[in-house]
Amino acid sequence: MIRHLLLLQFTPETTEQDITEILALFVAAKDKIDGIVAVTAGANVSPEGKNKHFTHCIAMDFIDAAARDNYLPHPEHLKMKPRFRPHVADILVFDYSC
């Protein structure tokens, strides 16, 4: 399994409604793209204060690297980008096998 993590910092203009809708887009991808096992998303709640400037995370689990590689250029993923990208001030993407 491949876990695909996105750590996000949204722009100052991004509203809570925008964030809710953007996170929901990723969660809904599970039902639209084969090979996605699970998607969770939410705001940082760690008391440690080590999140740098990242405030939200999306975690996507894929059955394997081929499924993740299929997701990246998938039309459903590409359709999400116009809604998502204008609101991203910074992003860190990290994938690992688990």
Short mmCIF file of C-alpha atoms in Angstrom, two decimals:
data_model
loop_
_atom_site.label_atom_id
_atom_site.label_comp_id
_atom_site.label_asym_id
_atom_site.label_seq_id
_atom_site.Cartn_x
_atom_site.Cartn_y
_atom_site.Cartn_z
CA MET A 1 0.00 0.00 0.00
CA ILE A 2 1.13 3.56 -0.72
CA ARG A 3 0.13 6.40 1.61
CA HIS A 4 0.03 9.77 -0.18
CA LEU A 5 0.14 12.71 2.25
CA LEU A 6 -0.52 16.33 1.37
CA LEU A 7 0.29 18.92 4.01
CA LEU A 8 -1.36 22.22 3.16
CA GLN A 9 -1.16 25.87 3.96
CA PHE A 10 -4.09 27.77 2.48
CA THR A 11 -3.96 31.37 1.30
CA PRO A 12 -5.23 34.05 3.69
CA GLU A 13 -8.21 34.65 1.39
CA THR A 14 -9.36 31.03 1.64
CA THR A 15 -12.56 30.70 3.65
CA GLU A 16 -13.58 27.84 5.92
CA GLN A 17 -16.24 27.01 3.31
CA ASP A 18 -13.52 26.75 0.64
CA ILE A 19 -11.45 24.47 2.86
CA THR A 20 -14.43 22.24 3.62
CA GLU A 21 -15.27 21.93 -0.08
CA ILE A 22 -11.66 21.26 -1.09
CA LEU A 23 -11.16 18.54 1.51
CA ALA A 24 -14.47 16.98 0.48
CA LEU A 25 -13.28 16.80 -3.14
CA PHE A 26 -10.37 14.62 -2.09
CA VAL A 27 -12.50 12.41 0.13
CA ALA A 28 -14.97 11.92 -2.74
CA ALA A 29 -12.15 10.82 -5.05
CA LYS A 30 -12.24 7.40 -3.38
CA ASP A 31 -15.56 6.65 -5.06
CA LYS A 32 -14.42 7.95 -8.45
CA ILE A 33 -10.91 6.58 -8.95
CA ASP A 34 -10.04 2.89 -8.79
CA GLY A 35 -7.26 1.86 -6.47
CA ILE A 36 -7.93 4.35 -3.67
CA VAL A 37 -8.51 2.41 -0.46
CA ALA A 38 -9.18 5.31 1.92
CA VAL A 39 -9.04 9.09 2.14
CA THR A 40 -9.07 11.17 5.29
CA ALA A 41 -8.59 14.91 5.70
CA GLY A 42 -8.61 17.47 8.45
CA ALA A 43 -7.06 20.35 10.32
CA ASN A 44 -3.96 20.07 12.46
CA VAL A 45 -4.86 19.44 16.11
CA SER A 46 -1.38 18.70 17.45
CA PRO A 47 -0.48 20.62 20.62
CA GLU A 48 3.25 20.38 19.78
CA GLY A 49 3.37 23.43 17.52
CA LYS A 50 5.71 21.72 15.04
CA ASN A 51 3.47 21.86 11.99
CA LYS A 52 5.47 24.83 10.65
CA HIS A 53 2.89 26.75 8.61
CA PHE A 54 0.88 23.74 7.43
CA THR A 55 -2.67 23.73 8.79
CA HIS A 56 -4.40 20.80 7.06
CA CYS A 57 -3.59 17.30 5.85
CA ILE A 58 -5.06 14.95 3.28
CA ALA A 59 -4.07 11.28 3.57
CA MET A 60 -4.83 8.99 0.65
CA ASP A 61 -4.17 5.24 0.73
CA PHE A 62 -3.65 3.46 -2.59
CA ILE A 63 -3.52 -0.29 -3.07
CA ASP A 64 -0.10 0.05 -4.70
CA ALA A 65 2.23 2.43 -6.54
CA ALA A 66 0.49 1.70 -9.85
CA ALA A 67 -2.83 2.91 -8.41
CA ARG A 68 -1.16 6.10 -7.13
CA ASP A 69 0.48 6.59 -10.52
CA ASN A 70 -2.92 6.17 -12.20
CA TYR A 71 -4.44 8.78 -9.87
CA LEU A 72 -1.94 11.54 -10.66
CA PRO A 73 -3.00 12.11 -14.32
CA HIS A 74 -6.55 10.78 -13.83
CA PRO A 75 -9.28 13.07 -15.28
CA GLU A 76 -11.12 13.19 -11.92
CA HIS A 77 -7.93 14.36 -10.19
CA LEU A 78 -7.27 16.94 -12.89
CA LYS A 79 -10.84 18.27 -12.53
CA MET A 80 -10.13 19.03 -8.84
CA LYS A 81 -7.10 21.22 -9.52
CA PRO A 82 -8.88 24.44 -10.63
CA ARG A 83 -10.84 24.43 -7.34
CA PHE A 84 -7.87 23.47 -5.20
CA ARG A 85 -4.74 25.16 -6.52
CA PRO A 86 -5.76 28.85 -6.25
CA HIS A 87 -6.17 28.37 -2.49
CA VAL A 88 -2.83 26.68 -1.80
CA ALA A 89 -0.10 28.94 -0.43
CA ASP A 90 2.20 25.97 0.18
CA ILE A 91 2.05 22.20 -0.10
CA LEU A 92 4.25 19.32 0.92
CA VAL A 93 3.59 15.95 -0.71
CA PHE A 94 5.07 12.83 0.85
CA ASP A 95 4.44 9.24 -0.21
CA TYR A 96 5.57 6.10 1.56
CA SER A 97 4.94 2.36 1.49
CA CYS A 98 3.02 0.90 4.40
#
